[in-house]
Amino acid sequence: WWHDKVVYQIYPQSFKDSNGDGIGDINGIIEKLDYLKDLGVDIIWITPFFTSPMVDNGYDVADFCDINPLFGTMEDMDKLIEETKKRDMFIMIDFVANHTSSEHSWFKEALKGKDNPYHNYYIFKDVPCNDHWSCFGGSAWEYVPSLNEYYFHEFAVEQPDLNWNNPKVREEMANAINFWMKKGIKGIRFDVIHM
């Protein structure tokens, strides 16, 4: 089904500002749906719009099931999904499964102690187990004095990697994906899935 469809990528922050604050938003996408349809677009691929401190353009997700207020509200997203369906268009979202933001509630809990169940949501070691470098430069291991441990981050220090060996992490991420699919999102693009 997907092989003959036209996909148009949108980075919300720079696409269309609907309220004059200088930042593109979800309502701006809605305003341009007819234009996109006229271009022949079938699928809108939206880069991360989730709650994020925006260290890495939204790829540092602090909540996988909420909207960054910069871009609007969940009601705006619901309307966007509804309006794309009316035009026989669909939405594909970027999903960042490799890591979270260090501002995510899971990571904040993980830093509270080794006995906290969220500690095992991330990759912590007493000593770095390799000399791996972050894609953003510097060591991929960040020392946490309060734990006397290091956590692994393939990207920015504010993007701790998730521990995919933990079945609970897999369940949490599946729940987040299902949340969006139930809302009517038709496609998922997994960012850095090879990591």
Tab-separated table of C-alpha atoms in Angstrom:
chain	number	residue	atom	x	y	z
A	1	TRP	CA	0.000	0.000	0.000
A	2	TRP	CA	2.741	2.486	0.911
A	3	HIS	CA	4.858	1.916	-2.202
A	4	ASP	CA	2.955	4.363	-4.428
A	5	LYS	CA	2.294	7.140	-1.919
A	6	VAL	CA	3.834	10.603	-1.695
A	7	VAL	CA	5.294	11.403	1.729
A	8	TYR	CA	5.968	15.004	2.787
A	9	GLN	CA	8.152	15.628	5.838
A	10	ILE	CA	7.263	18.473	8.184
A	11	TYR	CA	9.441	19.912	10.932
A	12	PRO	CA	6.662	21.698	12.852
A	13	GLN	CA	8.785	24.486	14.323
A	14	SER	CA	9.670	25.937	10.930
A	15	PHE	CA	6.672	24.914	8.809
A	16	LYS	CA	3.810	27.377	9.448
A	17	ASP	CA	3.203	29.736	12.357
A	18	SER	CA	-0.534	30.134	12.915
A	19	ASN	CA	-0.503	32.462	15.924
A	20	GLY	CA	2.286	34.940	15.182
A	21	ASP	CA	4.699	33.831	17.898
A	22	GLY	CA	7.435	33.001	15.398
A	23	ILE	CA	7.189	29.242	15.927
A	24	GLY	CA	5.466	26.847	13.549
A	25	ASP	CA	2.703	24.803	15.116
A	26	ILE	CA	0.087	22.099	14.635
A	27	ASN	CA	-2.600	24.591	13.649
A	28	GLY	CA	-0.221	25.881	10.995
A	29	ILE	CA	-0.097	22.379	9.521
A	30	ILE	CA	-3.899	22.261	9.546
A	31	GLU	CA	-4.013	25.583	7.668
A	32	LYS	CA	-1.815	24.122	4.915
A	33	LEU	CA	-3.554	20.748	4.473
A	34	ASP	CA	-5.393	21.789	1.300
A	35	TYR	CA	-2.130	23.106	-0.151
A	36	LEU	CA	-0.394	19.810	0.679
A	37	LYS	CA	-3.277	17.863	-0.856
A	38	ASP	CA	-2.990	19.960	-4.036
A	39	LEU	CA	0.709	19.054	-4.173
A	40	GLY	CA	-0.315	15.394	-4.271
A	41	VAL	CA	0.774	14.554	-0.726
A	42	ASP	CA	-0.741	11.351	0.685
A	43	ILE	CA	1.194	11.005	3.926
A	44	ILE	CA	2.452	13.760	6.217
A	45	TRP	CA	5.574	12.717	8.113
A	46	ILE	CA	5.826	14.892	11.227
A	47	THR	CA	9.096	15.078	13.124
A	48	PRO	CA	8.854	14.984	16.940
A	49	PHE	CA	6.202	17.241	18.432
A	50	PHE	CA	6.274	15.591	21.859
A	51	THR	CA	7.066	17.375	25.127
A	52	SER	CA	10.787	18.139	24.973
A	53	PRO	CA	13.367	20.620	26.255
A	54	MET	CA	14.463	20.837	22.575
A	55	VAL	CA	18.157	20.106	23.147
A	56	ASP	CA	18.082	18.025	19.946
A	57	ASN	CA	15.207	19.600	17.986
A	58	GLY	CA	12.592	17.517	19.782
A	59	TYR	CA	14.420	14.197	19.460
A	60	ASP	CA	15.034	14.427	23.208
A	61	VAL	CA	11.563	13.353	24.291
A	62	ALA	CA	10.379	14.104	27.834
A	63	ASP	CA	6.901	12.598	27.338
A	64	PHE	CA	5.994	10.298	24.454
A	65	CYS	CA	2.252	10.798	24.936
A	66	ASP	CA	1.971	14.559	25.192
A	67	ILE	CA	2.362	17.588	22.938
A	68	ASN	CA	5.101	20.183	23.291
A	69	PRO	CA	3.237	23.417	24.193
A	70	LEU	CA	5.413	25.190	21.595
A	71	PHE	CA	3.366	23.396	18.945
A	72	GLY	CA	-0.111	23.382	20.480
A	73	THR	CA	-2.305	20.993	22.411
A	74	MET	CA	-3.564	17.442	22.210
A	75	GLU	CA	-6.862	18.878	20.961
A	76	ASP	CA	-4.963	20.496	18.093
A	77	MET	CA	-3.370	17.146	17.253
A	78	ASP	CA	-6.747	15.391	17.364
A	79	LYS	CA	-8.088	18.001	14.938
A	80	LEU	CA	-5.078	17.544	12.634
A	81	ILE	CA	-5.660	13.790	12.539
A	82	GLU	CA	-9.348	14.318	11.805
A	83	GLU	CA	-8.684	16.908	9.071
A	84	THR	CA	-6.113	14.720	7.312
A	85	LYS	CA	-8.603	11.831	7.255
A	86	LYS	CA	-11.205	14.119	5.666
A	87	ARG	CA	-8.755	14.720	2.821
A	88	ASP	CA	-7.882	11.034	2.457
A	89	MET	CA	-4.414	11.763	3.849
A	90	PHE	CA	-2.575	10.103	6.714
A	91	ILE	CA	0.011	11.001	9.328
A	92	MET	CA	3.297	9.245	10.026
A	93	ILE	CA	5.212	10.308	13.139
A	94	ASP	CA	8.853	10.105	14.130
A	95	PHE	CA	9.248	7.881	17.173
A	96	VAL	CA	12.502	8.032	19.121
A	97	ALA	CA	12.879	4.604	20.692
A	98	ASN	CA	16.614	4.673	21.442
A	99	HIS	CA	16.594	7.210	24.262
A	100	THR	CA	14.627	9.778	26.228
A	101	SER	CA	15.373	13.264	27.423
A	102	SER	CA	17.171	13.524	30.743
A	103	GLU	CA	14.067	15.550	31.702
A	104	HIS	CA	11.807	12.508	31.253
A	105	SER	CA	10.165	11.406	34.504
A	106	TRP	CA	11.666	7.930	34.044
A	107	PHE	CA	15.209	9.277	34.080
A	108	LYS	CA	14.521	11.597	36.994
A	109	GLU	CA	13.327	8.546	38.918
A	110	ALA	CA	16.347	6.523	37.733
A	111	LEU	CA	18.665	9.080	39.324
A	112	LYS	CA	17.032	8.611	42.730
A	113	GLY	CA	18.899	5.385	43.377
A	114	LYS	CA	19.974	1.965	42.185
A	115	ASP	CA	16.979	0.370	43.894
A	116	ASN	CA	14.484	2.538	42.028
A	117	PRO	CA	12.734	0.397	39.383
A	118	TYR	CA	13.336	3.104	36.759
A	119	HIS	CA	17.087	2.803	37.251
A	120	ASN	CA	16.993	-0.312	35.048
A	121	TYR	CA	15.165	1.622	32.305
A	122	TYR	CA	18.584	3.033	31.357
A	123	ILE	CA	22.127	1.731	30.928
A	124	PHE	CA	24.136	2.398	34.063
A	125	LYS	CA	27.572	0.932	34.807
A	126	ASP	CA	29.991	1.249	37.721
A	127	VAL	CA	32.724	1.979	35.194
A	128	PRO	CA	32.420	2.675	31.457
A	129	CYS	CA	32.530	-0.724	29.770
A	130	ASN	CA	34.082	0.694	26.590
A	131	ASP	CA	35.630	3.870	25.196
A	132	HIS	CA	32.635	4.621	22.992
A	133	TRP	CA	32.219	8.224	21.871
A	134	SER	CA	28.906	10.011	21.579
A	135	CYS	CA	27.699	10.919	18.086
A	136	PHE	CA	27.689	14.500	19.385
A	137	GLY	CA	31.310	14.314	20.597
A	138	GLY	CA	32.975	13.381	23.839
A	139	SER	CA	32.541	10.246	25.869
A	140	ALA	CA	29.213	8.433	25.616
A	141	TRP	CA	29.456	7.728	29.361
A	142	GLU	CA	28.340	10.410	31.812
A	143	TYR	CA	29.290	10.184	35.471
A	144	VAL	CA	26.566	10.662	38.117
A	145	PRO	CA	28.263	11.469	41.439
A	146	SER	CA	25.192	10.737	43.569
A	147	LEU	CA	25.073	7.166	42.194
A	148	ASN	CA	28.808	6.684	41.660
A	149	GLU	CA	27.819	5.283	38.255
A	150	TYR	CA	27.961	6.223	34.604
A	151	TYR	CA	25.024	6.249	32.207
A	152	PHE	CA	25.284	5.669	28.465
A	153	HIS	CA	24.175	8.260	25.906
A	154	GLU	CA	24.753	7.597	22.197
A	155	PHE	CA	23.794	11.200	21.445
A	156	ALA	CA	23.715	14.309	23.675
A	157	VAL	CA	24.434	13.971	27.375
A	158	GLU	CA	20.768	15.022	27.853
A	159	GLN	CA	19.641	11.927	25.874
A	160	PRO	CA	20.263	8.837	28.027
A	161	ASP	CA	19.861	5.561	26.129
A	162	LEU	CA	17.052	3.234	27.116
A	163	ASN	CA	17.810	-0.298	28.264
A	164	TRP	CA	15.973	-2.439	25.713
A	165	ASN	CA	16.953	-5.595	27.608
A	166	ASN	CA	14.390	-4.545	30.210
A	167	PRO	CA	10.955	-5.987	29.262
A	168	LYS	CA	9.286	-3.083	31.078
A	169	VAL	CA	10.937	-0.594	28.684
A	170	ARG	CA	9.610	-2.576	25.726
A	171	GLU	CA	6.139	-2.553	27.258
A	172	GLU	CA	6.241	1.191	27.961
A	173	MET	CA	7.331	1.981	24.416
A	174	ALA	CA	4.710	-0.338	22.914
A	175	ASN	CA	2.089	1.424	25.037
A	176	ALA	CA	3.219	4.819	23.718
A	177	ILE	CA	3.065	3.608	20.107
A	178	ASN	CA	-0.376	2.110	20.675
A	179	PHE	CA	-1.515	5.407	22.213
A	180	TRP	CA	-0.822	7.185	18.922
A	181	MET	CA	-2.154	4.405	16.721
A	182	LYS	CA	-5.442	4.471	18.647
A	183	LYS	CA	-5.630	8.214	18.017
A	184	GLY	CA	-5.463	7.551	14.286
A	185	ILE	CA	-1.773	7.827	13.420
A	186	LYS	CA	-1.211	5.424	10.514
A	187	GLY	CA	2.564	5.222	10.329
A	188	ILE	CA	5.601	5.205	12.571
A	189	ARG	CA	9.120	6.110	11.466
A	190	PHE	CA	11.560	4.776	14.061
A	191	ASP	CA	14.395	7.227	14.477
A	192	VAL	CA	17.886	5.686	14.882
A	193	ILE	CA	16.301	2.233	15.209
A	194	HIS	CA	19.642	0.673	14.281
A	195	MET	CA	20.982	1.925	17.619
